[in-house]
């Protein structure tokens, strides 16, 4: 599911390069989809931490991962700002093209730096809940669990 949300986020981010003047509804839709994708991908990304770090290493590994991510993102931001503010210096015809290339570069950056995660971090073993079997589709089981959680929250809210 992490890969699904990464791909959705990458595609919608790159599609932002196609937003034309006045297409605010299209821009808003892409923005919302991309934000949902990244937030959802973070849920699955964060859930991998206990599988790659010992309990006494989790804070260090998590902090280092976020620091490297923000540093890399900062580098790309500086590059994108230079493309937008001084496009001709980089052989870019105008600011609009610089903006469009920036959206594409963010999508490519996201995809490229996700590859090591998918190649090097093994899928954690599936934990079965009561009533589940290993033959069940894991994606379906995940959505059933989410539905059950929402149902339990609704029941709890009604009791309060």
XYZ file of C-alpha atoms in Angstrom:
160
model
C 0.000 0.000 0.000
C 2.984 2.269 0.573
C 3.963 1.847 -3.080
C 0.409 2.575 -4.221
C 0.313 5.860 -2.310
C 3.801 6.835 -3.475
C 2.815 6.252 -7.112
C -0.427 8.226 -6.696
C 1.501 11.068 -5.076
C 4.219 11.068 -7.722
C 1.714 11.103 -10.581
C -0.477 13.853 -9.098
C 2.557 15.970 -8.253
C 3.881 15.663 -11.792
C 0.408 16.413 -13.192
C 0.560 19.773 -11.418
C 2.852 20.832 -14.264
C -0.209 20.686 -16.527
C -2.276 23.198 -14.530
C -3.200 26.149 -16.705
C -4.160 29.697 -15.810
C -7.545 29.775 -14.089
C -7.772 26.006 -13.556
C -8.169 26.365 -9.817
C -10.527 23.394 -9.401
C -8.110 21.082 -11.224
C -5.225 22.471 -9.148
C -7.169 21.993 -5.912
C -8.096 18.418 -6.830
C -4.497 17.508 -7.634
C -3.291 19.209 -4.453
C -5.798 17.303 -2.307
C -5.010 13.958 -3.917
C -1.257 14.521 -3.559
C -1.655 15.519 0.101
C -3.803 12.488 0.870
C -1.234 10.293 -0.892
C 1.732 11.643 1.042
C -0.089 11.531 4.382
C -1.164 7.953 3.676
C 2.314 6.956 2.560
C 3.724 8.371 5.827
C 1.439 6.054 7.806
C 2.906 2.989 6.096
C 6.438 4.399 6.044
C 6.318 5.117 9.791
C 4.938 1.646 10.483
C 8.178 0.156 9.102
C 10.314 1.741 11.841
C 9.868 -1.037 14.436
C 10.907 -3.556 11.763
C 14.198 -1.836 10.896
C 15.332 -0.438 14.249
C 15.685 -1.873 17.739
C 13.561 -0.133 20.406
C 16.568 1.778 21.766
C 17.505 2.959 18.225
C 14.072 4.122 17.046
C 14.464 7.785 18.005
C 17.900 8.032 16.371
C 16.840 6.238 13.196
C 13.613 8.235 12.904
C 15.351 11.556 13.525
C 18.152 10.751 11.088
C 15.639 9.724 8.417
C 13.648 12.926 8.749
C 16.832 15.053 8.829
C 18.157 13.489 5.630
C 14.740 13.839 3.992
C 14.401 17.502 4.914
C 17.980 18.230 3.853
C 17.409 16.575 0.465
C 14.084 18.320 0.037
C 15.748 21.625 0.908
C 18.351 21.081 -1.800
C 15.608 20.428 -4.356
C 13.698 23.497 -3.149
C 16.747 25.709 -3.721
C 17.222 24.234 -7.212
C 13.530 24.753 -8.023
C 13.593 28.339 -6.758
C 16.627 29.057 -8.923
C 14.817 27.573 -11.940
C 11.839 29.829 -11.229
C 13.731 33.023 -10.334
C 16.543 32.751 -12.920
C 15.220 30.399 -15.606
C 17.441 31.604 -18.467
C 20.574 30.829 -16.420
C 19.615 27.149 -16.657
C 18.463 27.193 -20.262
C 14.814 27.339 -19.251
C 12.835 29.692 -21.511
C 10.661 31.373 -18.858
C 9.368 31.322 -15.287
C 6.243 29.318 -16.141
C 8.372 26.557 -17.638
C 10.572 26.709 -14.520
C 7.496 26.183 -12.360
C 6.321 23.281 -14.517
C 9.771 21.665 -14.408
C 9.780 22.103 -10.634
C 6.602 20.061 -10.262
C 8.023 17.340 -12.487
C 11.330 17.354 -10.587
C 9.536 16.943 -7.246
C 7.676 13.909 -8.585
C 10.879 12.394 -9.989
C 12.750 13.170 -6.742
C 10.021 11.484 -4.685
C 10.057 8.397 -6.900
C 13.852 8.085 -7.132
C 14.390 8.425 -3.390
C 11.631 5.897 -2.666
C 13.406 3.180 -4.653
C 15.997 2.353 -1.933
C 13.172 1.872 0.552
C 11.429 -0.633 -1.692
C 14.646 -2.410 -2.611
C 16.267 -2.643 0.836
C 13.518 -2.708 3.455
C 11.778 -6.065 3.561
C 8.031 -6.298 3.849
C 7.240 -6.987 7.534
C 5.512 -10.275 8.271
C 1.747 -10.041 8.177
C 0.100 -10.142 11.589
C -3.242 -11.929 11.498
C -6.109 -10.864 13.700
C -8.695 -13.202 15.156
C -10.802 -14.636 12.344
C -8.324 -13.835 9.542
C -6.577 -16.451 7.457
C -3.268 -16.155 5.564
C -5.123 -16.780 2.285
C -7.196 -13.589 2.613
C -6.214 -10.651 0.452
C -4.069 -8.405 2.683
C -5.282 -5.169 1.091
C -8.913 -6.162 1.620
C -8.082 -7.147 5.217
C -6.494 -3.715 5.785
C -9.617 -1.911 4.585
C -11.829 -4.178 6.715
C -9.693 -3.283 9.744
C -9.982 0.431 8.993
C -13.766 0.083 8.620
C -13.931 -1.792 11.935
C -11.911 0.969 13.619
C -14.278 3.669 12.318
C -17.238 1.585 13.492
C -15.706 1.217 16.972
C -15.039 4.969 17.115
C -18.648 5.721 16.153
C -19.965 3.352 18.837
C -17.661 4.909 21.425
C -18.717 8.425 20.414
C -22.407 7.528 20.771
C -21.796 6.221 24.284
C -20.099 9.453 25.341
